[in-house]
CSV table of C-alpha atoms in Angstrom, one decimal:
chain,number,residue,atom,x,y,z
L,572,UNK,CA,31.8,32.7,-24.8
L,573,UNK,CA,32.3,34.1,-21.3
L,574,UNK,CA,31.0,30.9,-19.7
L,575,UNK,CA,33.2,28.9,-22.0
L,576,UNK,CA,36.2,30.8,-20.7
L,577,UNK,CA,35.2,30.3,-17.1
L,578,UNK,CA,34.8,26.5,-17.8
L,579,UNK,CA,38.2,26.4,-19.4
L,580,UNK,CA,39.8,28.1,-16.4
L,581,UNK,CA,38.1,25.8,-14.0
L,582,UNK,CA,39.2,22.7,-16.1
L,583,UNK,CA,42.8,23.9,-16.2
L,584,UNK,CA,43.2,24.5,-12.5
L,585,UNK,CA,41.1,22.3,-10.1
L,586,UNK,CA,42.2,24.5,-7.2
L,587,UNK,CA,41.3,27.8,-8.8
L,588,UNK,CA,38.8,30.1,-6.9
L,589,UNK,CA,36.6,32.5,-8.8
L,590,UNK,CA,36.5,35.9,-7.0
L,591,UNK,CA,34.5,38.0,-9.4
L,592,UNK,CA,31.7,36.3,-11.5
L,593,UNK,CA,28.5,38.1,-10.4
L,594,UNK,CA,28.8,40.5,-13.3
L,595,UNK,CA,28.0,37.6,-15.7
L,596,UNK,CA,24.4,37.9,-14.4
L,597,UNK,CA,23.6,40.3,-17.1
L,598,UNK,CA,20.2,41.4,-18.5
L,599,UNK,CA,20.8,39.0,-21.4
L,600,UNK,CA,21.6,36.1,-19.0
L,601,UNK,CA,18.3,36.9,-17.1
L,602,UNK,CA,16.4,36.9,-20.4
L,603,UNK,CA,17.8,33.6,-21.3
L,604,UNK,CA,17.0,32.2,-17.9
L,605,UNK,CA,13.4,33.4,-18.2
L,606,UNK,CA,13.1,31.7,-21.6
L,607,UNK,CA,14.2,28.5,-20.1
L,608,UNK,CA,11.5,28.5,-17.3
L,609,UNK,CA,8.4,26.3,-17.6
L,610,UNK,CA,5.6,28.5,-18.9
L,611,UNK,CA,2.9,26.6,-16.9
L,612,UNK,CA,4.8,26.2,-13.6
L,613,UNK,CA,3.1,27.0,-10.4
L,614,UNK,CA,3.4,30.6,-9.0
L,615,UNK,CA,5.2,31.4,-5.8
L,616,UNK,CA,3.9,33.4,-2.9
L,617,UNK,CA,3.6,36.6,-5.0
L,618,UNK,CA,1.2,34.9,-7.4
L,619,UNK,CA,3.1,36.2,-10.4
L,620,UNK,CA,2.9,33.8,-13.4
L,621,UNK,CA,5.1,33.5,-16.5
L,622,UNK,CA,2.4,35.2,-18.6
L,623,UNK,CA,2.0,38.0,-16.1
L,624,UNK,CA,5.8,38.7,-16.1
L,625,UNK,CA,6.0,38.5,-19.8
L,626,UNK,CA,3.6,41.3,-20.4
L,627,UNK,CA,6.3,43.9,-19.4
L,628,UNK,CA,9.3,41.6,-19.8
L,629,UNK,CA,11.9,44.1,-20.8
L,630,UNK,CA,11.0,46.6,-18.1
L,631,UNK,CA,10.8,43.8,-15.5
L,632,UNK,CA,14.2,42.3,-16.4
L,633,UNK,CA,15.9,45.6,-16.4
L,634,UNK,CA,14.5,46.4,-12.9
L,635,UNK,CA,15.6,42.9,-11.7
L,636,UNK,CA,19.1,43.4,-13.1
L,637,UNK,CA,19.3,46.8,-11.3
L,638,UNK,CA,18.3,45.2,-8.0
L,639,UNK,CA,21.1,42.7,-8.4
L,640,UNK,CA,23.6,45.5,-9.2
L,641,UNK,CA,22.6,47.7,-6.4
L,642,UNK,CA,22.3,44.7,-4.0
L,643,UNK,CA,18.7,45.5,-3.2
L,644,UNK,CA,17.4,42.1,-4.5
L,645,UNK,CA,15.6,40.2,-1.8
L,646,UNK,CA,14.5,36.6,-2.1
L,647,UNK,CA,10.9,35.9,-1.2
L,648,UNK,CA,9.7,33.1,1.0
L,649,UNK,CA,8.9,29.8,-0.7
L,650,UNK,CA,5.4,28.5,-1.1
L,651,UNK,CA,5.0,25.0,0.2
L,652,UNK,CA,2.8,22.4,-1.5
L,653,UNK,CA,2.7,18.6,-1.1
L,654,UNK,CA,2.6,15.9,-3.7
L,655,UNK,CA,1.8,12.2,-3.1
L,656,UNK,CA,4.6,9.7,-2.7
L,657,UNK,CA,4.5,6.1,-3.8
L,658,UNK,CA,4.3,4.9,-0.1
L,659,UNK,CA,1.2,7.1,0.6
L,660,UNK,CA,3.1,9.9,2.3
L,661,UNK,CA,3.4,13.5,1.1
L,662,UNK,CA,6.5,15.0,-0.4
L,663,UNK,CA,7.0,18.7,0.5
L,664,UNK,CA,7.8,20.9,-2.5
L,665,UNK,CA,9.0,24.5,-2.1
L,666,UNK,CA,8.0,26.9,-5.0
L,667,UNK,CA,10.0,30.1,-5.4
L,668,UNK,CA,8.7,33.4,-6.8
L,669,UNK,CA,9.1,34.0,-10.5
L,670,UNK,CA,12.0,36.5,-10.1
L,671,UNK,CA,13.8,34.1,-7.8
L,672,UNK,CA,13.4,31.4,-10.4
L,673,UNK,CA,14.9,33.7,-13.0
L,674,UNK,CA,18.0,34.6,-10.9
L,675,UNK,CA,18.5,31.1,-9.8
L,676,UNK,CA,18.3,29.8,-13.3
L,677,UNK,CA,20.9,32.3,-14.5
L,678,UNK,CA,23.1,31.5,-11.5
L,679,UNK,CA,22.9,27.8,-12.1
L,680,UNK,CA,24.2,28.3,-15.7
L,681,UNK,CA,27.1,30.3,-14.3
L,682,UNK,CA,28.0,27.8,-11.5
L,683,UNK,CA,27.6,24.8,-13.9
L,684,UNK,CA,30.5,26.2,-15.9
L,685,UNK,CA,32.7,25.8,-12.8
L,686,UNK,CA,31.4,22.7,-11.0
L,687,UNK,CA,30.8,20.6,-14.2
L,688,UNK,CA,34.6,20.5,-14.4
L,689,UNK,CA,34.8,18.9,-11.0
L,690,UNK,CA,32.0,16.5,-11.0
L,691,UNK,CA,32.9,12.8,-11.7
L,692,UNK,CA,31.7,10.6,-14.4
L,693,UNK,CA,29.7,8.5,-11.9
L,694,UNK,CA,27.2,11.4,-11.4
L,695,UNK,CA,24.3,11.7,-13.8
L,696,UNK,CA,21.5,13.6,-12.2
L,697,UNK,CA,20.6,17.1,-13.2
L,698,UNK,CA,23.7,17.6,-15.3
L,699,UNK,CA,23.9,19.1,-18.8
L,700,UNK,CA,24.0,16.4,-21.4
L,701,UNK,CA,23.3,13.6,-19.0
L,702,UNK,CA,20.1,11.8,-18.2
L,703,UNK,CA,18.6,8.9,-16.1
L,704,UNK,CA,18.9,6.7,-19.2
L,705,UNK,CA,22.7,7.3,-19.3
L,706,UNK,CA,22.9,6.1,-15.7
L,707,UNK,CA,20.8,3.1,-16.5
L,708,UNK,CA,23.1,2.3,-19.5
L,709,UNK,CA,26.1,2.5,-17.1
L,710,UNK,CA,24.4,0.1,-14.7
L,711,UNK,CA,24.1,-2.4,-17.6
L,712,UNK,CA,27.7,-1.9,-18.6
L,713,UNK,CA,29.1,-2.3,-15.1
L,714,UNK,CA,27.1,-5.4,-14.4
L,715,UNK,CA,27.2,-7.2,-17.8
L,716,UNK,CA,30.8,-6.4,-18.7
L,717,UNK,CA,32.4,-5.8,-15.4
L,718,UNK,CA,33.2,-8.2,-12.5
L,719,UNK,CA,30.3,-7.0,-10.4
L,720,UNK,CA,28.9,-9.6,-8.0
L,721,UNK,CA,27.3,-7.5,-5.3
L,722,UNK,CA,25.1,-4.4,-5.6
L,723,UNK,CA,24.6,-2.0,-2.7
L,724,UNK,CA,21.4,0.1,-3.0
L,725,UNK,CA,21.6,3.5,-1.3
L,726,UNK,CA,18.5,5.3,0.0
L,727,UNK,CA,19.0,8.6,1.9
L,728,UNK,CA,16.3,9.8,4.2
L,729,UNK,CA,14.8,13.2,3.3
L,730,UNK,CA,18.0,14.1,1.5
L,731,UNK,CA,17.2,17.7,0.4
L,732,UNK,CA,15.9,18.6,3.9
L,733,UNK,CA,18.9,17.1,5.7
L,734,UNK,CA,21.8,19.0,3.9
L,735,UNK,CA,23.9,20.9,6.5
L,736,UNK,CA,24.0,24.4,5.1
L,737,UNK,CA,27.3,25.4,6.7
L,738,UNK,CA,29.0,22.5,5.2
L,739,UNK,CA,27.3,23.1,1.9
L,740,UNK,CA,28.6,26.7,1.8
L,741,UNK,CA,32.1,25.5,2.6
L,742,UNK,CA,31.9,23.2,-0.4
L,743,UNK,CA,30.7,26.1,-2.6
L,744,UNK,CA,33.5,28.3,-1.3
L,745,UNK,CA,36.2,25.9,-2.4
L,746,UNK,CA,35.6,27.2,-5.9
L,747,UNK,CA,33.6,30.4,-5.5
L,748,UNK,CA,34.6,33.3,-3.3
L,749,UNK,CA,32.5,36.0,-5.0
L,750,UNK,CA,30.6,37.5,-2.0
L,751,UNK,CA,27.7,38.5,-4.3
L,752,UNK,CA,27.1,34.9,-5.5
L,753,UNK,CA,27.6,33.5,-2.0
L,754,UNK,CA,25.1,36.0,-0.7
L,755,UNK,CA,22.5,34.9,-3.3
L,756,UNK,CA,23.0,31.3,-2.4
L,757,UNK,CA,22.8,32.1,1.3
L,758,UNK,CA,19.5,34.0,0.8
L,759,UNK,CA,17.9,31.1,-1.2
L,760,UNK,CA,18.8,28.3,1.2
L,761,UNK,CA,17.9,30.2,4.4
L,762,UNK,CA,14.7,31.8,3.2
L,763,UNK,CA,11.6,30.6,5.0
L,764,UNK,CA,8.6,28.6,3.7
L,765,UNK,CA,5.0,29.7,3.8
L,766,UNK,CA,2.9,26.6,4.7
L,767,UNK,CA,-0.8,27.0,5.2
L,768,UNK,CA,-0.4,30.8,5.9
L,769,UNK,CA,2.5,30.3,8.4
L,770,UNK,CA,6.1,31.3,7.8
L,771,UNK,CA,8.3,28.3,8.8
L,772,UNK,CA,12.1,28.3,9.0
L,773,UNK,CA,14.6,25.4,9.4
L,774,UNK,CA,18.3,25.0,10.2
L,775,UNK,CA,19.0,22.5,7.4
L,776,UNK,CA,18.1,21.7,3.8
L,777,UNK,CA,17.9,23.5,0.5
L,778,UNK,CA,14.2,23.5,-0.2
L,779,UNK,CA,13.4,20.9,-2.8
L,780,UNK,CA,11.7,22.6,-5.7
L,781,UNK,CA,14.1,25.5,-6.0
L,782,UNK,CA,16.0,25.6,-9.3
L,783,UNK,CA,19.3,26.0,-7.5
L,784,UNK,CA,18.7,22.9,-5.2
L,785,UNK,CA,19.6,20.1,-7.7
L,786,UNK,CA,23.0,21.7,-8.3
L,787,UNK,CA,23.7,22.3,-4.6
L,788,UNK,CA,22.5,18.7,-3.8
L,789,UNK,CA,24.8,17.3,-6.5
L,790,UNK,CA,27.8,19.3,-5.1
L,791,UNK,CA,27.1,18.1,-1.6
L,792,UNK,CA,27.1,14.4,-2.6
L,793,UNK,CA,30.0,15.0,-4.9
L,794,UNK,CA,32.1,15.6,-1.8
L,795,UNK,CA,30.3,13.4,0.6
L,796,UNK,CA,30.2,10.3,-1.6
L,797,UNK,CA,31.7,10.5,-5.1
L,798,UNK,CA,35.2,11.9,-4.3
L,799,UNK,CA,35.4,9.9,-1.0
L,800,UNK,CA,34.5,6.7,-2.8
L,801,UNK,CA,36.9,7.3,-5.7
L,802,UNK,CA,39.9,8.6,-3.8
L,803,UNK,CA,39.7,7.0,-0.4
L,804,UNK,CA,37.6,3.9,-0.6
L,805,UNK,CA,38.5,2.2,-3.9
L,806,UNK,CA,42.3,2.2,-3.4
L,807,UNK,CA,41.7,0.2,-0.1
L,808,UNK,CA,39.5,-2.5,-1.6
L,809,UNK,CA,40.6,-5.9,-2.7
L,810,UNK,CA,38.7,-6.0,-6.0
L,811,UNK,CA,37.0,-3.6,-8.4
L,812,UNK,CA,34.2,-1.3,-7.4
L,813,UNK,CA,31.9,1.2,-9.3
L,814,UNK,CA,29.6,4.0,-8.2
L,815,UNK,CA,26.6,5.2,-10.2
L,816,UNK,CA,24.6,8.1,-8.9
L,817,UNK,CA,21.6,10.0,-10.1
L,818,UNK,CA,21.0,12.9,-7.7
L,819,UNK,CA,20.3,11.2,-4.3
L,820,UNK,CA,19.6,7.7,-5.9
L,821,UNK,CA,22.8,5.6,-6.0
L,822,UNK,CA,24.3,2.2,-6.5
L,823,UNK,CA,27.7,0.9,-5.4
L,824,UNK,CA,28.8,-2.2,-7.3
L,825,UNK,CA,31.5,-4.5,-6.0
L,826,UNK,CA,33.5,-7.5,-7.1
L,827,UNK,CA,33.9,-9.1,-3.7
L,828,UNK,CA,31.4,-9.4,-0.8
L,829,UNK,CA,34.0,-8.4,1.9
L,830,UNK,CA,34.6,-5.1,0.1
L,831,UNK,CA,30.8,-4.4,-0.1
L,832,UNK,CA,30.4,-5.3,3.6
L,833,UNK,CA,33.3,-3.1,4.7
L,834,UNK,CA,31.8,-0.1,2.8
L,835,UNK,CA,28.3,-0.8,4.1
L,836,UNK,CA,29.7,-0.7,7.6
L,837,UNK,CA,31.5,2.7,7.3
L,838,UNK,CA,28.9,4.4,5.0
L,839,UNK,CA,26.5,5.4,7.8
L,840,UNK,CA,29.3,7.0,9.7
L,841,UNK,CA,30.5,8.9,6.7
L,842,UNK,CA,27.0,10.2,5.9
L,843,UNK,CA,26.3,11.0,9.6
L,844,UNK,CA,29.3,13.3,9.5
L,845,UNK,CA,27.4,15.5,7.0
L,846,UNK,CA,23.9,15.2,8.6
L,847,UNK,CA,22.7,12.5,6.3
L,848,UNK,CA,21.0,9.2,7.3
L,849,UNK,CA,20.7,6.0,5.3
L,850,UNK,CA,17.3,4.4,5.3
L,851,UNK,CA,17.9,1.0,7.1
L,852,UNK,CA,15.3,-0.9,5.2
L,853,UNK,CA,15.8,0.5,1.7
L,854,UNK,CA,19.6,0.5,1.9
L,855,UNK,CA,20.5,-3.1,1.2
L,856,UNK,CA,23.2,-5.3,-0.2
L,857,UNK,CA,22.2,-8.0,-2.8
L,858,UNK,CA,24.2,-10.7,-4.6
L,859,UNK,CA,23.7,-9.8,-8.2
L,860,UNK,CA,25.7,-10.6,-11.4
L,861,UNK,CA,26.9,-13.3,-13.6
L,862,UNK,CA,28.0,-15.8,-11.0
L,863,UNK,CA,24.9,-15.1,-8.8
L,864,UNK,CA,22.7,-16.0,-11.8
L,865,UNK,CA,24.4,-19.2,-12.7
L,866,UNK,CA,24.6,-20.3,-9.0
L,867,UNK,CA,20.9,-19.7,-8.7
L,868,UNK,CA,20.3,-21.8,-11.8
L,869,UNK,CA,22.4,-24.7,-10.4
L,870,UNK,CA,20.5,-24.6,-7.1
L,871,UNK,CA,17.1,-23.8,-8.7
L,872,UNK,CA,16.6,-20.7,-6.7
L,873,UNK,CA,15.8,-17.1,-7.7
L,874,UNK,CA,18.4,-14.3,-7.8
L,875,UNK,CA,17.8,-11.1,-6.0
L,876,UNK,CA,16.6,-8.0,-7.8
L,877,UNK,CA,17.2,-4.3,-7.1
L,878,UNK,CA,15.3,-1.1,-8.0
L,879,UNK,CA,16.9,2.0,-9.6
L,880,UNK,CA,15.4,5.0,-11.3
L,881,UNK,CA,12.0,3.4,-11.7
L,882,UNK,CA,13.1,0.0,-13.0
L,883,UNK,CA,13.4,-3.4,-11.3
L,884,UNK,CA,16.7,-5.0,-12.5
L,885,UNK,CA,17.0,-8.8,-12.7
L,886,UNK,CA,19.5,-11.3,-13.9
L,887,UNK,CA,18.7,-13.2,-17.1
L,888,UNK,CA,20.1,-14.3,-20.4
L,889,UNK,CA,20.0,-13.0,-23.9
L,890,UNK,CA,18.5,-14.9,-26.9
L,891,UNK,CA,21.9,-16.2,-27.6
L,892,UNK,CA,22.0,-17.7,-24.1
L,893,UNK,CA,24.6,-15.3,-22.7
L,894,UNK,CA,24.2,-13.6,-19.3
L,895,UNK,CA,22.2,-10.3,-19.5
L,896,UNK,CA,20.4,-8.0,-17.3
L,897,UNK,CA,16.7,-7.3,-17.9
L,898,UNK,CA,14.5,-4.5,-16.5
L,899,UNK,CA,10.9,-4.0,-15.9
L,900,UNK,CA,8.9,-1.1,-14.6
L,901,UNK,CA,8.8,-1.0,-10.8
L,902,UNK,CA,5.4,-2.1,-9.5
L,903,UNK,CA,5.0,1.1,-7.5
L,904,UNK,CA,5.7,3.2,-10.6
L,905,UNK,CA,3.3,1.2,-12.7
L,906,UNK,CA,0.6,1.6,-10.1
L,907,UNK,CA,1.2,5.3,-9.6
L,908,UNK,CA,0.9,5.9,-13.4
L,909,UNK,CA,-2.4,4.0,-13.6
L,910,UNK,CA,-3.8,5.8,-10.6
L,911,UNK,CA,-3.0,9.1,-12.3
L,912,UNK,CA,-4.7,7.8,-15.5
L,913,UNK,CA,-7.9,6.9,-13.6
L,914,UNK,CA,-8.0,10.2,-11.9
L,915,UNK,CA,-7.7,12.0,-15.2
L,916,UNK,CA,-10.5,9.9,-16.8
L,917,UNK,CA,-12.8,10.6,-13.8
L,918,UNK,CA,-12.1,14.4,-14.1
L,919,UNK,CA,-12.7,14.4,-17.9
L,920,UNK,CA,-15.6,12.0,-17.9
L,921,UNK,CA,-17.8,14.1,-20.1
L,922,UNK,CA,-15.3,15.6,-22.5
L,923,UNK,CA,-15.5,14.5,-26.2
L,924,UNK,CA,-13.9,11.2,-27.1
L,925,UNK,CA,-11.5,12.6,-29.6
L,926,UNK,CA,-10.0,14.9,-26.9
L,927,UNK,CA,-9.8,12.0,-24.4
L,928,UNK,CA,-8.0,9.9,-27.0
L,929,UNK,CA,-5.6,12.7,-27.7
L,930,UNK,CA,-4.7,13.2,-24.1
L,931,UNK,CA,-4.5,9.5,-23.2
L,932,UNK,CA,-2.2,9.0,-26.1
L,933,UNK,CA,0.0,11.9,-24.9
L,934,UNK,CA,0.2,10.3,-21.5
L,935,UNK,CA,1.0,6.9,-23.1
L,936,UNK,CA,3.7,8.5,-25.3
L,937,UNK,CA,5.3,10.0,-22.2
L,938,UNK,CA,5.2,6.7,-20.4
L,939,UNK,CA,6.8,4.9,-23.4
L,940,UNK,CA,9.4,7.6,-23.8
L,941,UNK,CA,10.8,6.9,-20.3
L,942,UNK,CA,9.9,3.3,-19.7
L,943,UNK,CA,10.4,2.0,-23.2
L,944,UNK,CA,13.7,0.3,-22.6
L,945,UNK,CA,14.7,-3.0,-24.2
L,946,UNK,CA,13.4,-6.0,-22.3
L,947,UNK,CA,10.5,-4.0,-20.8
L,948,UNK,CA,7.9,-4.6,-23.4
L,949,UNK,CA,5.7,-6.8,-21.2
L,950,UNK,CA,5.4,-4.0,-18.6
L,951,UNK,CA,4.4,-1.6,-21.4
L,952,UNK,CA,1.8,-4.0,-22.6
L,953,UNK,CA,0.4,-4.4,-19.1
L,954,UNK,CA,0.2,-0.7,-18.7
L,955,UNK,CA,-1.7,0.1,-21.9
L,956,UNK,CA,-3.9,-3.0,-21.4
L,957,UNK,CA,-4.9,-1.6,-17.9
L,958,UNK,CA,-5.4,1.9,-19.4
L,959,UNK,CA,-7.9,0.4,-21.8
L,960,UNK,CA,-9.8,-1.2,-19.0
L,961,UNK,CA,-9.8,2.1,-17.0
L,962,UNK,CA,-11.0,4.1,-20.0
L,963,UNK,CA,-13.8,1.6,-20.6
L,964,UNK,CA,-14.9,1.6,-16.9
L,965,UNK,CA,-15.2,5.4,-16.9
L,966,UNK,CA,-16.8,5.6,-20.3
L,967,UNK,CA,-19.4,3.2,-18.9
L,968,UNK,CA,-20.4,5.9,-16.4
L,969,UNK,CA,-21.6,8.0,-19.3
L,970,UNK,CA,-24.3,5.4,-20.3
L,971,UNK,CA,-26.6,6.2,-17.3
L,972,UNK,CA,-26.6,2.8,-15.8
L,973,UNK,CA,-26.3,0.8,-18.9
L,974,UNK,CA,-23.2,-1.4,-19.3
L,975,UNK,CA,-20.5,-0.8,-22.0
L,976,UNK,CA,-19.8,-4.3,-23.3
L,977,UNK,CA,-16.4,-5.1,-24.7
L,978,UNK,CA,-17.6,-5.5,-28.3
L,979,UNK,CA,-19.0,-2.0,-28.3
L,980,UNK,CA,-15.9,-0.6,-26.5
L,981,UNK,CA,-13.7,-2.3,-29.1
L,982,UNK,CA,-15.6,-0.4,-31.8
L,983,UNK,CA,-14.8,2.8,-29.9
L,984,UNK,CA,-11.1,1.8,-29.8
L,985,UNK,CA,-11.1,1.1,-33.5
L,986,UNK,CA,-12.2,4.6,-34.1
L,987,UNK,CA,-10.2,6.2,-31.3
L,988,UNK,CA,-7.2,3.9,-31.0
L,989,UNK,CA,-4.7,4.1,-28.2
L,990,UNK,CA,-1.0,4.0,-28.9
L,991,UNK,CA,0.6,0.5,-28.9
L,992,UNK,CA,3.6,-0.2,-26.7
L,993,UNK,CA,6.9,1.0,-28.2
L,994,UNK,CA,10.5,0.5,-27.2
L,995,UNK,CA,12.0,4.0,-27.5
L,996,UNK,CA,15.6,3.3,-26.3
L,997,UNK,CA,17.9,1.1,-28.4
L,998,UNK,CA,20.1,-1.6,-27.0
L,999,UNK,CA,23.3,-0.1,-25.7
L,1000,UNK,CA,26.4,-1.4,-27.5
L,1001,UNK,CA,29.6,-1.0,-25.4
């Protein structure tokens, strides 16, 4: 109820500042934040896991709340790990300690009540009640029903590490002036990172991997891109324009080429003002839409494609012969998923077949849940077909040099079947 009241006040007055909200970080709020944490998440530098903390949960949360009240709470350095990226490089991820995760989760719930009233409809990433598929649906609506003829793909280099903290805090302070909350945010974004036993510090960034980071990153681009595009750019354009953003992945759609080129010219300067850099190769303008498709048909050429949120988008037609946009799983995403499947099969080579079937089906179910969009059935078929081949190849390693012919493997599949491709998202009707 308290957060609902804060949200209502923020919605009623867009210029209102909240001077005293830290008292909403109650023991009950911390308890709720703890319940919302991933139980199997990696531990921070202190090594404390969810299960460890839960053993004395009431006592631990009361002590944590007392630290917040007495201002003796101290954020711990982040633990740095690296995960593989699609291009072969490593993405740094910063893992907070468990108590930092709890306080950050509770603080995000509190700040969401305020900033959700400010965020625009074009923003979909890491927001309550919104998802990547909502953003994909909006792309379809804008391109199939709107006058879109040009699409500008945005790619920001090392976005989370490039955010200018001083400017970020100024954006937070437009709505929040509670020194306790500002102090907490300051601790989290300025805390160092332990990497291979060394404590490293930086002047920019929010530490990708912290629970607070997606909200802060959304707030930053809300001011840098969303509000600027809506209030300053669109009124100066000749035709219609639309923005669709999911965290730092974004598309700008335009009716006229000259509008798109003008925005592409000023966009790097706008971003540079806030410490951000557009990737010159991955930020590109493509002709895409109804007229582009029919022009390509007349000239017997191919229309351009663009990638967004794991899908390659291409112009096509519906069964009724009307213009439509089709999607397929990006090749890099398809390859990444298959590499992960192969690594799992290698690691669990000698586990029982029923367990392997159960886990492979869980992985397939997750794949279908995200990539099972209309028009993407062929990509799903290709994925599961290759998964079958990978499974057969690794099961053959159990035969001590003997081959595993397809007829024998098909008998195994009959007994331990893998899930067939499934479209999990319905056609969107606008």
